[in-house]
Amino acid sequence: MNKKDVLKIFESHGALLTGHFKLSSGLHSEKYLQCALVLQHPDVAQILSKGLAGKFSKNKVDVVVGPALGGVTLAYEVARAIGVRGLFTERQEGKMVLRRGFSVSKGEKALVVEDVVTTGGSTKEVLGLIKSLGADVVGVGSVIDRSSEKIDFGVPFESLAKVSVETFEEKDCPLCKKQVPITKPGSRK
Ligand SMILES: [Zn+2]
C-alpha cells in the first residue's frame, strides 16, 4: 500500500478536507485530515490496518496500544491483523493511563499506533506509560504522518502516508486575509 492509495482512500471518503481550518494547535491551515471518516468503515479500516501491521511484520508483537480516542479503532484493527490484544489508553486527570482492567506484562512487545501523528505528543505519552509498566515498545505506527519535523520516538516510526499540511499563524494566514470563513474541526486529543 503506497501513499497514493492511502490518499485516494482519504479523498474518496471526504476525509481530506480543503477549506480554512483552525487546528488544535491554534494554527490555521487550508487542509484537514479527519481519519475517523475513513476508519468508520470496517472494511477500509481493515485494509489500512493490515498495511500498517505489515510494516512491522519482522517484529514480534504481543500487544497493540493506541491512545483514545483516535487510536481505539486502529489499535483494535491492527491487533486483529497481527492476531494479538488491542488496548487503548485514556487520559485521567491529564495523565495517560490504562483503565478497564487493561494491562501489559513485563517484557511484552508492544506496538503503539495512532491515526494521525502531528507533534507526536500523545504518542510519546503512550510510549512512556507502556515502558513504565515494563513492556518493550517495538515501534510506533500511524496511518498518517503529518509532522512537520522528524519526530524521534526512540523506536522505529512507520506511517502509511506522510502528508505535509502547510500551517499559518493567524496573523500570517492568507485565508484569513481573504476572509474565508474558518471552521474548527475535530477535537483536541
Ligand atoms: Zn486563517
Short mmCIF file of C-alpha atoms and ligand atoms in Angstrom, two decimals:
data_model
loop_
_atom_site.label_atom_id
_atom_site.label_comp_id
_atom_site.label_asym_id
_atom_site.label_seq_id
_atom_site.Cartn_x
_atom_site.Cartn_y
_atom_site.Cartn_z
CA MET A 1 0.00 0.00 0.00
CA ASN A 2 1.63 3.22 -1.10
CA LYS A 3 0.95 6.82 -0.19
CA LYS A 4 -1.11 7.40 -3.34
CA ASP A 5 -3.52 4.56 -2.46
CA VAL A 6 -3.90 5.87 1.08
CA LEU A 7 -4.63 9.42 -0.04
CA LYS A 8 -7.09 8.14 -2.61
CA ILE A 9 -8.95 6.35 0.19
CA PHE A 10 -8.99 9.54 2.27
CA GLU A 11 -10.22 11.68 -0.61
CA SER A 12 -12.95 9.25 -1.63
CA HIS A 13 -14.31 9.27 1.95
CA GLY A 14 -14.25 13.04 2.30
CA ALA A 15 -11.58 12.69 4.96
CA LEU A 16 -9.12 15.04 3.34
CA LEU A 17 -10.87 18.37 3.51
CA THR A 18 -9.95 21.61 1.84
CA GLY A 19 -11.10 24.90 3.32
CA HIS A 20 -9.95 27.12 6.19
CA PHE A 21 -9.36 25.32 9.44
CA LYS A 22 -8.22 26.19 12.93
CA LEU A 23 -6.19 23.21 14.12
CA SER A 24 -5.93 22.05 17.71
CA SER A 25 -2.51 23.71 17.81
CA GLY A 26 -4.23 27.06 17.16
CA LEU A 27 -2.56 27.33 13.76
CA HIS A 28 -4.61 27.82 10.60
CA SER A 29 -4.44 25.61 7.52
CA GLU A 30 -6.08 25.01 4.18
CA LYS A 31 -6.28 21.22 4.59
CA TYR A 32 -7.65 19.00 7.30
CA LEU A 33 -7.47 15.24 7.72
CA GLN A 34 -10.30 13.50 9.53
CA CYS A 35 -9.14 9.93 9.95
CA ALA A 36 -12.35 8.85 11.71
CA LEU A 37 -14.28 9.32 8.46
CA VAL A 38 -12.12 6.61 6.93
CA LEU A 39 -11.92 4.31 9.95
CA GLN A 40 -15.72 4.32 10.39
CA HIS A 41 -15.80 1.80 7.54
CA PRO A 42 -14.62 -1.53 8.98
CA ASP A 43 -13.55 -2.87 5.59
CA VAL A 44 -11.41 0.20 4.93
CA ALA A 45 -10.05 0.22 8.48
CA GLN A 46 -9.09 -3.41 7.97
CA ILE A 47 -7.18 -2.67 4.75
CA LEU A 48 -5.27 0.23 6.31
CA SER A 49 -4.56 -1.72 9.49
CA LYS A 50 -3.23 -4.68 7.54
CA GLY A 51 -0.96 -2.30 5.68
CA LEU A 52 0.29 -0.81 8.92
CA ALA A 53 0.74 -4.21 10.58
CA GLY A 54 2.75 -5.26 7.53
CA LYS A 55 5.31 -2.55 8.28
CA PHE A 56 6.15 -4.41 11.48
CA SER A 57 5.96 -7.95 10.15
CA LYS A 58 9.61 -8.55 11.09
CA ASN A 59 8.92 -7.64 14.71
CA LYS A 60 7.45 -9.85 17.37
CA VAL A 61 4.39 -8.00 18.67
CA ASP A 62 2.39 -9.21 21.69
CA VAL A 63 0.04 -6.27 22.10
CA VAL A 64 -1.05 -3.17 20.18
CA VAL A 65 -1.79 0.03 22.09
CA GLY A 66 -3.31 3.30 20.91
CA PRO A 67 -4.45 6.45 22.68
CA ALA A 68 -8.19 7.12 22.95
CA LEU A 69 -9.99 8.29 21.02
CA GLY A 70 -8.08 8.44 17.75
CA GLY A 71 -6.18 5.23 18.37
CA VAL A 72 -9.03 3.00 19.60
CA THR A 73 -10.31 1.64 16.29
CA LEU A 74 -6.85 1.50 14.76
CA ALA A 75 -5.28 -0.38 17.69
CA TYR A 76 -8.13 -2.88 17.56
CA GLU A 77 -7.84 -3.49 13.82
CA VAL A 78 -4.03 -3.63 13.78
CA ALA A 79 -4.26 -6.10 16.69
CA ARG A 80 -6.70 -8.19 14.66
CA ALA A 81 -4.33 -8.15 11.66
CA ILE A 82 -1.46 -9.39 13.84
CA GLY A 83 -3.59 -11.70 15.97
CA VAL A 84 -2.87 -10.17 19.38
CA ARG A 85 -4.60 -7.98 22.02
CA GLY A 86 -5.56 -4.42 21.21
CA LEU A 87 -5.66 -1.91 24.07
CA PHE A 88 -6.29 1.79 24.38
CA THR A 89 -5.00 4.31 26.86
CA GLU A 90 -7.06 7.12 28.33
CA ARG A 91 -6.27 10.41 29.92
CA GLN A 92 -7.19 10.62 33.58
CA GLU A 93 -6.59 13.93 35.32
CA GLY A 94 -4.26 14.83 32.47
CA LYS A 95 -2.21 11.66 32.75
CA MET A 96 -2.17 8.81 30.20
CA VAL A 97 -3.26 5.56 31.88
CA LEU A 98 -4.56 2.07 31.15
CA ARG A 99 -8.03 1.57 32.61
CA ARG A 100 -10.81 -1.05 32.38
CA GLY A 101 -8.55 -3.82 33.64
CA PHE A 102 -6.19 -3.45 30.67
CA SER A 103 -2.58 -4.29 31.46
CA VAL A 104 0.71 -5.12 29.80
CA SER A 105 3.20 -7.54 31.28
CA LYS A 106 6.91 -7.09 31.85
CA GLY A 107 8.82 -7.94 28.71
CA GLU A 108 5.78 -7.90 26.42
CA LYS A 109 6.46 -6.43 22.98
CA ALA A 110 4.10 -3.54 22.34
CA LEU A 111 3.35 -1.72 19.11
CA VAL A 112 1.99 1.79 19.65
CA VAL A 113 -0.38 3.08 16.97
CA GLU A 114 -2.10 6.40 16.31
CA ASP A 115 -4.35 7.52 13.45
CA VAL A 116 -2.55 10.79 12.76
CA VAL A 117 0.77 11.82 14.25
CA THR A 118 1.20 15.59 14.27
CA THR A 119 3.53 16.57 17.09
CA GLY A 120 3.80 13.07 18.49
CA GLY A 121 2.90 14.37 21.93
CA SER A 122 0.18 11.91 22.91
CA THR A 123 2.03 9.04 21.21
CA LYS A 124 5.09 9.78 23.35
CA GLU A 125 2.88 9.71 26.44
CA VAL A 126 1.64 6.23 25.48
CA LEU A 127 5.23 5.12 24.92
CA GLY A 128 6.24 6.42 28.33
CA LEU A 129 3.33 4.68 30.00
CA ILE A 130 3.97 1.32 28.33
CA LYS A 131 7.68 1.45 29.14
CA SER A 132 6.94 2.41 32.74
CA LEU A 133 4.87 -0.79 33.01
CA GLY A 134 7.89 -2.86 31.95
CA ALA A 135 6.87 -3.71 28.39
CA ASP A 136 9.14 -3.09 25.40
CA VAL A 137 7.89 -0.78 22.67
CA VAL A 138 8.99 -2.23 19.33
CA GLY A 139 7.74 0.66 17.23
CA VAL A 140 5.23 3.39 16.51
CA GLY A 141 2.87 3.18 13.55
CA SER A 142 0.45 5.76 12.19
CA VAL A 143 -1.84 5.87 9.20
CA ILE A 144 -0.85 9.47 8.50
CA ASP A 145 2.34 11.23 9.47
CA ARG A 146 1.67 14.92 9.18
CA SER A 147 4.54 16.05 11.36
CA SER A 148 6.49 18.99 10.02
CA GLU A 149 9.75 17.90 11.64
CA LYS A 150 11.14 14.43 12.04
CA ILE A 151 9.95 13.03 15.37
CA ASP A 152 12.31 10.89 17.42
CA PHE A 153 10.31 8.31 19.36
CA GLY A 154 13.46 6.34 20.18
CA VAL A 155 11.93 3.36 18.33
CA PRO A 156 11.20 2.80 14.61
CA PHE A 157 8.36 5.00 13.34
CA GLU A 158 6.37 3.90 10.28
CA SER A 159 3.39 5.51 8.59
CA LEU A 160 1.30 4.66 5.56
CA ALA A 161 1.46 8.18 4.19
CA LYS A 162 3.42 11.30 5.01
CA VAL A 163 1.30 14.33 4.33
CA SER A 164 2.56 17.86 4.63
CA VAL A 165 -0.10 20.33 5.63
CA GLU A 166 1.02 23.93 5.43
CA THR A 167 0.07 25.82 8.56
CA PHE A 168 -0.02 29.52 9.32
CA GLU A 169 -0.07 31.76 12.36
CA GLU A 170 -3.35 33.67 12.37
CA LYS A 171 -1.59 36.96 11.62
CA ASP A 172 0.11 35.49 8.53
CA CYS A 173 -2.82 33.39 7.30
CA PRO A 174 -3.63 34.06 3.62
CA LEU A 175 -7.13 32.57 4.09
CA CYS A 176 -7.88 35.00 6.93
CA LYS A 177 -6.74 37.81 4.65
CA LYS A 178 -9.23 36.59 2.04
CA GLN A 179 -11.90 36.43 4.78
CA VAL A 180 -12.63 32.76 4.09
CA PRO A 181 -14.95 31.52 6.90
CA ILE A 182 -12.98 29.40 9.37
CA THR A 183 -14.04 26.10 10.92
CA LYS A 184 -12.60 24.28 13.90
CA PRO A 185 -12.84 20.60 13.05
CA GLY A 186 -12.39 17.61 15.31
CA SER A 187 -11.37 17.91 18.88
CA ARG A 188 -8.22 18.08 20.92
CA LYS A 189 -6.89 14.63 21.57
ZN ZN B 1 -6.73 31.78 8.87
#
